[in-house]
PDB file of C-alpha atoms in Angstrom:
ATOM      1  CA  UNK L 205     107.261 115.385 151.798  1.00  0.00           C
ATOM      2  CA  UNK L 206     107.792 117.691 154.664  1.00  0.00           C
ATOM      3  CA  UNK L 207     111.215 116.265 155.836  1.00  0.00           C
ATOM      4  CA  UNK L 208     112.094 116.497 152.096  1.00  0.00           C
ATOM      5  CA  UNK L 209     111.271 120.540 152.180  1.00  0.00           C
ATOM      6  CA  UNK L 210     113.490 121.172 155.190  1.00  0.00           C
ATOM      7  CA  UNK L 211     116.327 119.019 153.200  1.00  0.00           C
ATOM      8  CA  UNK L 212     116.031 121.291 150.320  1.00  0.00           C
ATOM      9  CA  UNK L 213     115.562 124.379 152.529  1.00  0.00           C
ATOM     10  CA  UNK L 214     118.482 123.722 154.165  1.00  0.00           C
ATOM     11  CA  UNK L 215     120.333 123.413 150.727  1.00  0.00           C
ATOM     12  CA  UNK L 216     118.913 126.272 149.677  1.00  0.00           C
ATOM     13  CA  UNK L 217     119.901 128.512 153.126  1.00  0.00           C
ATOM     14  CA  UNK L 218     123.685 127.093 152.659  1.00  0.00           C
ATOM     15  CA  UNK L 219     123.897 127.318 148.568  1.00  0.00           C
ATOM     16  CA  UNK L 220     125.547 130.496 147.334  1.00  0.00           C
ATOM     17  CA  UNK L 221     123.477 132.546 144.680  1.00  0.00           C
ATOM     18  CA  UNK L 222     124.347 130.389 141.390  1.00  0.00           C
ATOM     19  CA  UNK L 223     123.197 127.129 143.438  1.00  0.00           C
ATOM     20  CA  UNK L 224     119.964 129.063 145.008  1.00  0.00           C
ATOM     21  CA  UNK L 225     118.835 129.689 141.814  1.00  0.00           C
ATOM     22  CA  UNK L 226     119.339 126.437 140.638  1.00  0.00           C
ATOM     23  CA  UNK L 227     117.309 124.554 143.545  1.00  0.00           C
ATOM     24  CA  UNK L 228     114.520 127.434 143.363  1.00  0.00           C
ATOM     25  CA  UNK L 229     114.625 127.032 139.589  1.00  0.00           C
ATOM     26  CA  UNK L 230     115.318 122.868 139.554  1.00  0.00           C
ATOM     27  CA  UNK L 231     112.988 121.474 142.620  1.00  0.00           C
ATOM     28  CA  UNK L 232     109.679 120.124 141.465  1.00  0.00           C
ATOM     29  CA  UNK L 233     106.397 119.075 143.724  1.00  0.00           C
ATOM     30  CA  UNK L 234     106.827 122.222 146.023  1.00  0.00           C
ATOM     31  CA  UNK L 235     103.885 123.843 147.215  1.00  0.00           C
ATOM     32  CA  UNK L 236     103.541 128.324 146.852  1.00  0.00           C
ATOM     33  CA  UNK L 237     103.897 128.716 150.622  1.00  0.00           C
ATOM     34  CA  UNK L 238     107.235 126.179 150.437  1.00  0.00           C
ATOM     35  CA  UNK L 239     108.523 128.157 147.429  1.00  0.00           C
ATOM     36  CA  UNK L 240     107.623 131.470 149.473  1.00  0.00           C
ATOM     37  CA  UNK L 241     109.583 130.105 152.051  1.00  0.00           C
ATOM     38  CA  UNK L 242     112.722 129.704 150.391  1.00  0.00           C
ATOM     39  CA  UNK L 243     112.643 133.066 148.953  1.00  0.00           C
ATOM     40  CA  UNK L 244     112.780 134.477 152.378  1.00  0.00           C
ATOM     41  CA  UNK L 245     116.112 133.378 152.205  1.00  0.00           C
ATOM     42  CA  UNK L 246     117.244 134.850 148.963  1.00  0.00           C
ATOM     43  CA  UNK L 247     118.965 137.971 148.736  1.00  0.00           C
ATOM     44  CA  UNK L 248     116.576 140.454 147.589  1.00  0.00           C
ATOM     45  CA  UNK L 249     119.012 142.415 145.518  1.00  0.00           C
ATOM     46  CA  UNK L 250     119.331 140.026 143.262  1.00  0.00           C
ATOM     47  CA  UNK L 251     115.717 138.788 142.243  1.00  0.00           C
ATOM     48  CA  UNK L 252     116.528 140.314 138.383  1.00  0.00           C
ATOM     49  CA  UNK L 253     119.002 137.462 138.393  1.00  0.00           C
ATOM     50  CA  UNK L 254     116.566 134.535 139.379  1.00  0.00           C
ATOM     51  CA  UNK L 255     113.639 136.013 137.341  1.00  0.00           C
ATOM     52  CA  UNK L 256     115.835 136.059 134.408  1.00  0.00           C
ATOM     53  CA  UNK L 257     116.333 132.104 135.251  1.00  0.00           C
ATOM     54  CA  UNK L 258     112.878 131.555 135.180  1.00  0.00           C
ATOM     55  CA  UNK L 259     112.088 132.691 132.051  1.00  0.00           C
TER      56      UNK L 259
END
């Protein structure tokens, strides 16, 4: 499961913000420190945007 976080970390780091919010809003089975994680690499300024996708 690990190798497949990095995979989809790395996905994440190189999407631009439409396909970040899709892989943050899309991946299943991650744990809250993996989904912390990948918010670290999310611009800040524009949480509204991936709050509104979860919703």
């Amino acid at each position: 499961m690990e190798a497949k976080f990095e995979e989809v970390k790395q996905n994440f780091i190189n999407a631009d913000l439409d396909g970040k919010i899709e892989i943050y809003t899309t991946t299943q089975g991650l744990s809250v420190d993996q989904f912390k994680e990948l918010l670290k690499h999310f611009p800040l300024q524009h949480l509204d945007k991936l709050e509104k996708a979860m919703a």
